[in-house]
Amino acid sequence: MNIPFLDHWRRRHGSDYAETLATAVRNDPEGVGELLSECELLRARASQAGLQLDDSPASLGALDQLPPRWRDDPEELPWLGNDAGLYLGTVIIRTVPGAVWDVWPSGQPVVRLASGREINVVEAGLDWAVGGAPELSQVYAEASEA
C-alpha cells in the first residue's frame, strides 16, 4: 500500500514501512485515519456514477450496487480495490464502537474490533473490486455485529 505522507516520515526516522505505519497509527490514530479515509480514486469513480460517499453504512450498500466498470481497466482495478477497502475500514471505524485501525507486521492496515477480531479490509476491498464478493455492506454488517 502506498501512503505518500509516510515517505517523508520514514526517511527522517529510518524505519521500514510496517514499523513506520504502526508507529503513526499509535501516535496519531486520528490523523492516520483521516489520511486512510481519503480514498480519492474510489470517491472520484463514485461521484462520476452520481454517488456521494458520506462515510455511512448506507454508502457501502450504494457502492455494492454500482456497475463494476472499473473491472475494464486492469491497471486501475487494484488501486480502486485498495481504496474500497480503506473506505470500508473508515466506515467501520467511524460507526462501530471500539473499532480502531491497526497494522500487521507486514504493514497491512487492518481494522481491530472491540472484540479483538481483526478485519483485513484492504483484502475485502480488493475481493469486492475484482469479483463483487463479499459485498462491502456484508463485511460491514458482520463487523457491526461482532
Coordinates of N, CA, C and O in Angstrom, one line a residue:
M1 N 0.8 -1.2 0.0 CA 0.0 0.0 0.0 C 0.9 1.2 0.0 O 1.8 1.3 0.7
N2 N 0.5 2.2 -0.8 CA 1.3 3.4 -0.9 C 0.6 4.6 -0.2 O -0.5 5.0 -0.5
I3 N 1.3 5.1 0.9 CA 0.8 6.2 1.6 C 1.8 7.3 1.6 O 2.8 7.2 2.3
P4 N 1.7 8.2 0.7 CA 2.8 9.2 0.4 C 3.2 10.0 1.6 O 4.4 10.3 1.8
F5 N 2.3 10.4 2.5 CA 2.8 11.2 3.7 C 3.8 10.5 4.5 O 4.6 11.1 5.2
L6 N 3.8 9.1 4.5 CA 4.7 8.4 5.3 C 6.2 8.4 4.7 O 7.1 8.1 5.5
D7 N 6.3 8.6 3.4 CA 7.7 8.6 2.8 C 8.6 9.6 3.6 O 9.7 9.2 3.9
H8 N 8.2 10.8 3.8 CA 9.0 11.8 4.4 C 9.3 11.4 5.9 O 10.4 11.4 6.4
W9 N 8.3 10.9 6.6 CA 8.4 10.5 8.0 C 9.4 9.3 8.0 O 10.3 9.3 8.9
R10 N 9.3 8.4 7.1 CA 10.1 7.2 7.1 C 11.6 7.6 6.9 O 12.5 7.1 7.5
R11 N 11.8 8.5 5.9 CA 13.2 8.9 5.7 C 13.8 9.6 6.9 O 15.0 9.4 7.2
R12 N 13.0 10.4 7.6 CA 13.5 11.1 8.8 C 13.8 10.1 9.9 O 14.7 10.3 10.7
H13 N 13.0 9.1 10.1 CA 13.2 8.2 11.2 C 13.9 6.9 10.9 O 14.1 6.1 11.8
G14 N 14.2 6.6 9.6 CA 14.9 5.5 9.2 C 14.2 4.1 9.5 O 14.9 3.1 9.8
S15 N 12.9 4.1 9.5 CA 12.2 2.9 9.8 C 11.7 2.2 8.5 O 11.6 2.8 7.4
D16 N 11.4 0.9 8.6 CA 10.8 0.2 7.5 C 9.3 0.6 7.4 O 8.8 1.2 8.4
Y17 N 8.7 0.3 6.4 CA 7.3 0.7 6.1 C 6.4 0.2 7.2 O 5.6 1.0 7.8
A18 N 6.4 -1.1 7.6 CA 5.4 -1.6 8.6 C 5.6 -0.9 9.9 O 4.6 -0.5 10.6
E19 N 6.9 -0.7 10.3 CA 7.1 -0.1 11.6 C 6.7 1.4 11.5 O 6.1 1.9 12.5
T20 N 6.9 2.0 10.4 CA 6.5 3.4 10.3 C 5.0 3.6 10.4 O 4.5 4.5 11.1
L21 N 4.3 2.8 9.7 CA 2.8 2.9 9.7 C 2.3 2.5 11.1 O 1.4 3.2 11.6
A22 N 2.8 1.5 11.7 CA 2.4 1.1 13.1 C 2.7 2.2 14.1 O 1.8 2.5 14.9
T23 N 3.8 2.9 14.0 CA 4.1 4.0 14.9 C 3.2 5.2 14.6 O 2.7 5.8 15.6
A24 N 2.9 5.5 13.4 CA 2.0 6.6 13.0 C 0.6 6.3 13.6 O -0.1 7.2 14.1
V25 N 0.1 5.0 13.5 CA -1.2 4.7 14.0 C -1.2 4.8 15.5 O -2.2 5.3 16.0
R26 N -0.2 4.4 16.2 CA -0.1 4.6 17.6 C -0.1 6.0 18.1 O -0.7 6.4 19.0
N27 N 0.8 6.8 17.4 CA 1.0 8.2 17.8 C -0.1 9.2 17.4 O -0.3 10.2 18.1
D28 N -0.7 8.9 16.3 CA -1.7 9.8 15.7 C -2.8 9.1 15.0 O -3.0 9.2 13.8
P29 N -3.6 8.3 15.8 CA -4.6 7.5 15.1 C -5.6 8.3 14.3 O -6.1 7.8 13.3
E30 N -6.0 9.4 14.8 CA -7.0 10.3 14.1 C -6.4 10.8 12.8 O -7.1 10.8 11.8
G31 N -5.2 11.3 12.9 CA -4.5 11.8 11.7 C -4.3 10.7 10.6 O -4.6 10.9 9.4
V32 N -3.9 9.5 11.0 CA -3.7 8.4 10.1 C -5.1 8.0 9.5 O -5.2 7.8 8.3
G33 N -6.1 8.0 10.4 CA -7.4 7.7 10.0 C -7.9 8.6 8.9 O -8.6 8.2 8.0
E34 N -7.7 9.9 9.1 CA -8.1 10.9 8.1 C -7.4 10.6 6.8 O -8.0 10.7 5.7
L35 N -6.1 10.3 6.8 CA -5.4 10.0 5.6 C -5.9 8.8 4.9 O -6.0 8.7 3.7
L36 N -6.1 7.7 5.7 CA -6.6 6.5 5.1 C -8.0 6.6 4.5 O -8.4 5.9 3.6
S37 N -8.8 7.6 5.0 CA -10.1 7.8 4.6 C -10.3 8.6 3.3 O -11.4 8.7 2.7
E38 N -9.2 9.1 2.8 CA -9.2 9.9 1.6 C -9.8 9.2 0.4 O -10.7 9.6 -0.3
C39 N -9.3 8.0 0.1 CA -9.8 7.1 -1.0 C -10.2 7.9 -2.2 O -11.3 7.8 -2.7
E40 N -9.3 8.7 -2.7 CA -9.6 9.6 -3.8 C -10.1 9.0 -5.1 O -11.1 9.4 -5.7
L41 N -9.5 7.8 -5.5 CA -10.0 7.2 -6.7 C -11.4 6.7 -6.5 O -12.2 6.9 -7.4
L42 N -11.6 6.0 -5.4 CA -13.0 5.5 -5.2 C -14.0 6.6 -5.1 O -15.1 6.5 -5.8
R43 N -13.7 7.6 -4.4 CA -14.6 8.8 -4.3 C -14.9 9.4 -5.7 O -16.0 9.8 -6.0
A44 N -13.8 9.5 -6.5 CA -14.0 10.1 -7.9 C -14.9 9.2 -8.7 O -15.8 9.7 -9.4
R45 N -14.6 7.9 -8.7 CA -15.5 7.0 -9.5 C -16.9 6.9 -9.0 O -17.8 6.9 -9.8
A46 N -17.1 7.0 -7.7 CA -18.5 7.0 -7.2 C -19.2 8.3 -7.6 O -20.3 8.3 -8.0
S47 N -18.5 9.4 -7.5 CA -19.0 10.7 -7.9 C -19.4 10.7 -9.4 O -20.5 11.2 -9.8
Q48 N -18.6 10.1 -10.2 CA -18.9 10.0 -11.7 C -20.2 9.2 -11.9 O -20.9 9.4 -12.9
A49 N -20.5 8.3 -11.0 CA -21.7 7.5 -11.1 C -22.8 8.1 -10.4 O -23.9 7.5 -10.3
G50 N -22.6 9.4 -9.8 CA -23.7 10.1 -9.2 C -23.9 9.8 -7.7 O -24.9 10.1 -7.1
L51 N -22.9 9.1 -7.1 CA -22.9 8.7 -5.7 C -21.9 9.5 -4.9 O -20.7 9.5 -5.2
Q52 N -22.4 10.2 -3.9 CA -21.5 10.9 -3.0 C -21.3 10.1 -1.8 O -22.3 9.7 -1.1
L53 N -20.1 9.7 -1.5 CA -19.7 8.9 -0.3 C -19.7 9.7 0.9 O -18.9 10.7 1.0
D54 N -20.5 9.4 1.9 CA -20.6 10.2 3.1 C -20.1 9.4 4.4 O -20.5 9.8 5.5
D55 N -19.4 8.4 4.2 CA -18.8 7.6 5.3 C -19.9 6.9 6.1 O -19.6 6.7 7.3
S56 N -21.0 6.6 5.5 CA -22.1 5.9 6.3 C -22.2 4.5 5.8 O -21.8 4.1 4.7
P57 N -22.8 3.6 6.6 CA -23.0 2.2 6.2 C -23.9 2.2 5.0 O -23.7 1.3 4.1
A58 N -24.9 3.1 4.8 CA -25.7 3.1 3.6 C -24.9 3.3 2.3 O -25.2 2.8 1.3
S59 N -23.8 4.1 2.4 CA -23.0 4.3 1.2 C -22.3 3.0 0.8 O -22.0 2.9 -0.4
L60 N -22.0 2.1 1.7 CA -21.4 0.8 1.3 C -22.4 0.0 0.5 O -22.0 -0.6 -0.5
G61 N -23.7 0.0 0.9 CA -24.7 -0.6 0.1 C -24.9 0.0 -1.3 O -25.0 -0.7 -2.3
A62 N -24.8 1.3 -1.3 CA -24.9 2.0 -2.6 C -23.7 1.6 -3.5 O -23.8 1.4 -4.7
L63 N -22.5 1.5 -2.9 CA -21.3 1.1 -3.7 C -21.5 -0.3 -4.3 O -21.1 -0.6 -5.4
D64 N -22.1 -1.2 -3.4 CA -22.3 -2.5 -3.9 C -23.2 -2.6 -5.1 O -23.1 -3.5 -5.9
Q65 N -24.1 -1.6 -5.3 CA -25.0 -1.6 -6.4 C -24.5 -0.9 -7.7 O -25.1 -1.0 -8.8
L66 N -23.3 -0.3 -7.6 CA -22.7 0.3 -8.8 C -22.3 -0.7 -9.8 O -21.7 -1.8 -9.5
P67 N -22.5 -0.5 -11.1 CA -22.0 -1.4 -12.2 C -20.4 -1.3 -12.1 O -19.8 -0.3 -12.0
P68 N -19.8 -2.5 -12.1 CA -18.3 -2.6 -11.9 C -17.5 -2.2 -13.1 O -16.7 -3.0 -13.6
R69 N -17.7 -1.0 -13.6 CA -17.0 -0.6 -14.8 C -15.4 -0.5 -14.6 O -14.7 -0.6 -15.6
W70 N -15.0 -0.4 -13.4 CA -13.6 -0.4 -13.1 C -12.9 -1.7 -13.5 O -11.7 -1.7 -13.7
R71 N -13.6 -2.7 -13.6 CA -13.0 -4.0 -14.0 C -12.5 -4.0 -15.4 O -11.7 -4.9 -15.8
D72 N -12.9 -3.0 -16.2 CA -12.5 -2.8 -17.6 C -11.0 -2.3 -17.6 O -10.4 -2.3 -18.7
D73 N -10.5 -1.8 -16.5 CA -9.2 -1.2 -16.5 C -8.3 -2.0 -15.5 O -8.3 -1.7 -14.3
P74 N -7.5 -2.9 -16.0 CA -6.7 -3.8 -15.1 C -5.7 -3.0 -14.3 O -5.2 -3.4 -13.3
E75 N -5.3 -1.8 -14.8 CA -4.3 -1.0 -14.1 C -5.0 -0.3 -12.9 O -4.4 -0.1 -11.9
E76 N -6.2 0.1 -13.1 CA -6.9 0.8 -12.0 C -7.5 -0.1 -11.0 O -7.7 0.3 -9.8
L77 N -7.8 -1.3 -11.4 CA -8.5 -2.3 -10.5 C -7.9 -2.4 -9.1 O -8.6 -2.3 -8.1
P78 N -6.6 -2.7 -9.0 CA -6.1 -2.9 -7.6 C -6.1 -1.6 -6.8 O -6.3 -1.6 -5.6
W79 N -5.9 -0.4 -7.5 CA -6.0 0.8 -6.7 C -7.4 1.1 -6.2 O -7.6 1.6 -5.1
L80 N -8.4 0.8 -7.1 CA -9.8 1.0 -6.7 C -10.1 0.1 -5.5 O -10.8 0.4 -4.6
G81 N -9.7 -1.2 -5.7 CA -9.9 -2.2 -4.6 C -9.3 -1.8 -3.3 O -9.9 -1.9 -2.2
N82 N -8.1 -1.3 -3.3 CA -7.4 -0.8 -2.1 C -8.2 0.4 -1.5 O -8.5 0.4 -0.3
D83 N -8.6 1.3 -2.3 CA -9.5 2.4 -1.8 C -10.8 1.9 -1.2 O -11.2 2.4 -0.2
A84 N -11.4 0.9 -1.9 CA -12.7 0.4 -1.4 C -12.4 -0.2 0.0 O -13.3 -0.1 0.9
G85 N -11.3 -0.9 0.2 CA -11.0 -1.5 1.5 C -10.8 -0.4 2.5 O -11.3 -0.6 3.7
L86 N -10.1 0.6 2.2 CA -9.8 1.7 3.1 C -11.1 2.4 3.5 O -11.3 2.9 4.6
Y87 N -12.0 2.6 2.5 CA -13.3 3.2 2.7 C -14.1 2.4 3.6 O -14.7 2.9 4.6
L88 N -14.1 1.1 3.4 CA -14.8 0.1 4.3 C -14.3 0.3 5.7 O -15.1 0.4 6.6
G89 N -13.0 0.3 5.8 CA -12.4 0.5 7.2 C -12.8 1.8 7.8 O -13.1 1.8 9.0
T90 N -12.8 2.8 7.0 CA -13.2 4.1 7.5 C -14.6 4.1 8.1 O -14.9 4.6 9.1
V91 N -15.6 3.5 7.3 CA -16.9 3.5 7.8 C -17.0 2.6 9.1 O -17.7 3.0 10.0
I92 N -16.3 1.5 9.1 CA -16.4 0.7 10.3 C -15.8 1.5 11.5 O -16.4 1.6 12.6
I93 N -14.7 2.1 11.3 CA -14.0 2.9 12.4 C -15.0 4.0 12.9 O -15.1 4.3 14.1
R94 N -15.7 4.7 12.0 CA -16.5 5.8 12.4 C -17.8 5.4 13.0 O -18.5 6.3 13.6
T95 N -18.3 4.2 12.8 CA -19.6 3.8 13.2 C -19.7 2.6 14.1 O -20.8 2.4 14.7
V96 N -18.7 1.8 14.2 CA -18.7 0.7 15.1 C -18.0 1.0 16.4 O -16.7 1.2 16.3
P97 N -18.6 1.1 17.5 CA -17.9 1.4 18.8 C -16.7 0.5 19.1 O -16.8 -0.7 18.9
G98 N -15.6 1.1 19.4 CA -14.4 0.4 19.8 C -13.5 -0.1 18.6 O -12.5 -0.6 18.8
A99 N -14.0 0.2 17.4 CA -13.2 -0.2 16.2 C -12.0 0.8 16.0 O -12.3 2.0 16.1
V100 N -10.8 0.3 15.7 CA -9.7 1.1 15.5 C -8.8 0.6 14.4 O -8.9 -0.6 14.1
W101 N -8.0 1.4 13.8 CA -7.0 1.0 12.8 C -5.9 0.3 13.6 O -5.5 0.7 14.7
D102 N -5.3 -0.7 13.0 CA -4.2 -1.4 13.5 C -3.3 -1.8 12.3 O -3.7 -1.6 11.1
V103 N -2.1 -2.3 12.5 CA -1.2 -2.6 11.4 C -0.6 -4.0 11.7 O -0.1 -4.2 12.8
W104 N -0.7 -4.9 10.8 CA 0.0 -6.2 10.9 C 1.5 -6.0 10.6 O 1.9 -5.0 10.0
P105 N 2.3 -6.9 11.1 CA 3.8 -6.8 10.9 C 4.2 -6.6 9.4 O 5.2 -6.1 9.1
S106 N 3.3 -7.1 8.5 CA 3.6 -6.9 7.1 C 3.4 -5.5 6.6 O 3.7 -5.1 5.5
G107 N 2.8 -4.6 7.5 CA 2.5 -3.3 7.1 C 1.0 -3.1 6.6 O 0.6 -2.0 6.2
Q108 N 0.3 -4.2 6.6 CA -1.1 -4.1 6.1 C -2.0 -3.5 7.2 O -2.1 -3.9 8.3
P109 N -2.7 -2.3 6.8 CA -3.6 -1.8 7.7 C -4.9 -2.6 7.8 O -5.4 -3.1 6.8
V110 N -5.3 -2.9 9.0 CA -6.5 -3.7 9.3 C -7.3 -2.9 10.3 O -6.9 -2.0 11.0
V111 N -8.6 -3.4 10.5 CA -9.5 -2.8 11.5 C -9.5 -3.8 12.6 O -9.8 -5.0 12.4
R112 N -9.3 -3.4 13.8 CA -9.4 -4.2 15.0 C -10.7 -3.8 15.7 O -10.9 -2.7 16.1
L113 N -11.6 -4.8 15.9 CA -12.8 -4.5 16.6 C -12.6 -4.6 18.1 O -11.6 -5.2 18.6
A114 N -13.6 -4.1 18.9 CA -13.5 -4.2 20.3 C -13.4 -5.6 20.8 O -12.7 -5.8 21.9
S115 N -13.9 -6.5 20.1 CA -13.8 -8.0 20.5 C -12.4 -8.5 20.3 O -12.1 -9.6 20.8
G116 N -11.5 -7.8 19.6 CA -10.2 -8.3 19.3 C -10.1 -8.8 17.9 O -9.0 -9.0 17.4
R117 N -11.2 -9.1 17.3 CA -11.2 -9.6 15.9 C -10.6 -8.6 15.0 O -10.9 -7.4 15.1
E118 N -9.8 -9.0 14.0 CA -9.2 -8.1 13.0 C -9.8 -8.4 11.7 O -10.0 -9.6 11.3
I119 N -10.1 -7.4 11.0 CA -10.6 -7.5 9.6 C -9.6 -6.9 8.6 O -9.3 -5.7 8.7
N120 N -9.2 -7.7 7.7 CA -8.3 -7.2 6.6 C -9.2 -6.5 5.6 O -9.7 -7.1 4.6
V121 N -9.5 -5.3 5.8 CA -10.4 -4.5 5.0 C -9.9 -4.3 3.6 O -10.6 -4.3 2.6
V122 N -8.6 -4.2 3.4 CA -8.0 -4.0 2.1 C -8.2 -5.3 1.3 O -8.6 -5.2 0.1
E123 N -8.0 -6.4 1.8 CA -8.3 -7.7 1.1 C -9.7 -7.8 0.7 O -10.1 -8.1 -0.4
A124 N -10.6 -7.4 1.7 CA -12.1 -7.4 1.3 C -12.4 -6.4 0.2 O -13.2 -6.8 -0.7
G125 N -11.8 -5.3 0.2 CA -12.0 -4.3 -0.8 C -11.5 -4.8 -2.2 O -12.1 -4.6 -3.2
L126 N -10.3 -5.4 -2.2 CA -9.8 -6.0 -3.4 C -10.7 -7.1 -4.0 O -11.0 -7.2 -5.2
D127 N -11.1 -8.0 -3.1 CA -12.0 -9.1 -3.5 C -13.3 -8.5 -4.1 O -13.8 -9.0 -5.1
W128 N -13.8 -7.5 -3.4 CA -15.1 -6.8 -3.9 C -14.8 -6.2 -5.3 O -15.7 -6.4 -6.2
A129 N -13.7 -5.5 -5.5 CA -13.5 -4.8 -6.7 C -13.3 -5.9 -7.9 O -13.8 -5.6 -9.0
V130 N -12.6 -7.0 -7.6 CA -12.3 -8.0 -8.6 C -13.6 -8.8 -8.9 O -13.9 -9.1 -10.1
G131 N -14.2 -9.3 -7.9 CA -15.3 -10.3 -8.1 C -16.7 -9.9 -7.6 O -17.6 -10.6 -7.7
G132 N -16.8 -8.8 -6.8 CA -18.1 -8.4 -6.3 C -18.5 -9.0 -5.0 O -19.5 -8.7 -4.4
A133 N -17.6 -9.9 -4.5 CA -18.0 -10.6 -3.2 C -16.7 -10.7 -2.4 O -15.6 -11.0 -2.9
P134 N -16.8 -10.6 -1.1 CA -18.1 -10.2 -0.4 C -18.4 -8.8 -0.6 O -17.6 -7.9 -0.9
E135 N -19.7 -8.5 -0.5 CA -20.2 -7.2 -0.7 C -19.7 -6.3 0.5 O -19.5 -6.9 1.6
L136 N -19.4 -5.1 0.3 CA -18.9 -4.2 1.3 C -19.9 -4.1 2.5 O -19.5 -4.1 3.6
S137 N -21.1 -4.0 2.1 CA -22.2 -3.9 3.1 C -22.3 -5.2 4.0 O -22.6 -5.1 5.2
Q138 N -21.9 -6.3 3.4 CA -22.0 -7.6 4.2 C -20.8 -7.6 5.2 O -21.0 -8.0 6.3
V139 N -19.6 -7.2 4.7 CA -18.5 -7.1 5.6 C -18.8 -6.2 6.8 O -18.5 -6.5 7.9
Y140 N -19.4 -5.0 6.5 CA -19.7 -4.1 7.5 C -20.7 -4.7 8.5 O -20.6 -4.6 9.7
A141 N -21.8 -5.4 8.0 CA -22.8 -6.0 8.8 C -22.2 -7.0 9.8 O -22.5 -7.0 11.0
E142 N -21.2 -7.8 9.3 CA -20.6 -8.7 10.2 C -19.7 -8.0 11.2 O -19.7 -8.5 12.4
A143 N -19.1 -7.0 10.8 CA -18.2 -6.2 11.8 C -19.1 -5.5 12.9 O -18.7 -5.5 14.0
S144 N -20.2 -5.0 12.5 CA -21.1 -4.3 13.4 C -21.8 -5.2 14.4 O -22.2 -4.8 15.5
E145 N -21.8 -6.5 14.1 CA -22.5 -7.5 15.0 C -21.5 -8.1 15.9 O -21.9 -8.8 16.8
A146 N -20.2 -8.0 15.6 CA -19.2 -8.7 16.3 C -19.0 -8.1 17.7 O -19.2 -7.0 18.0

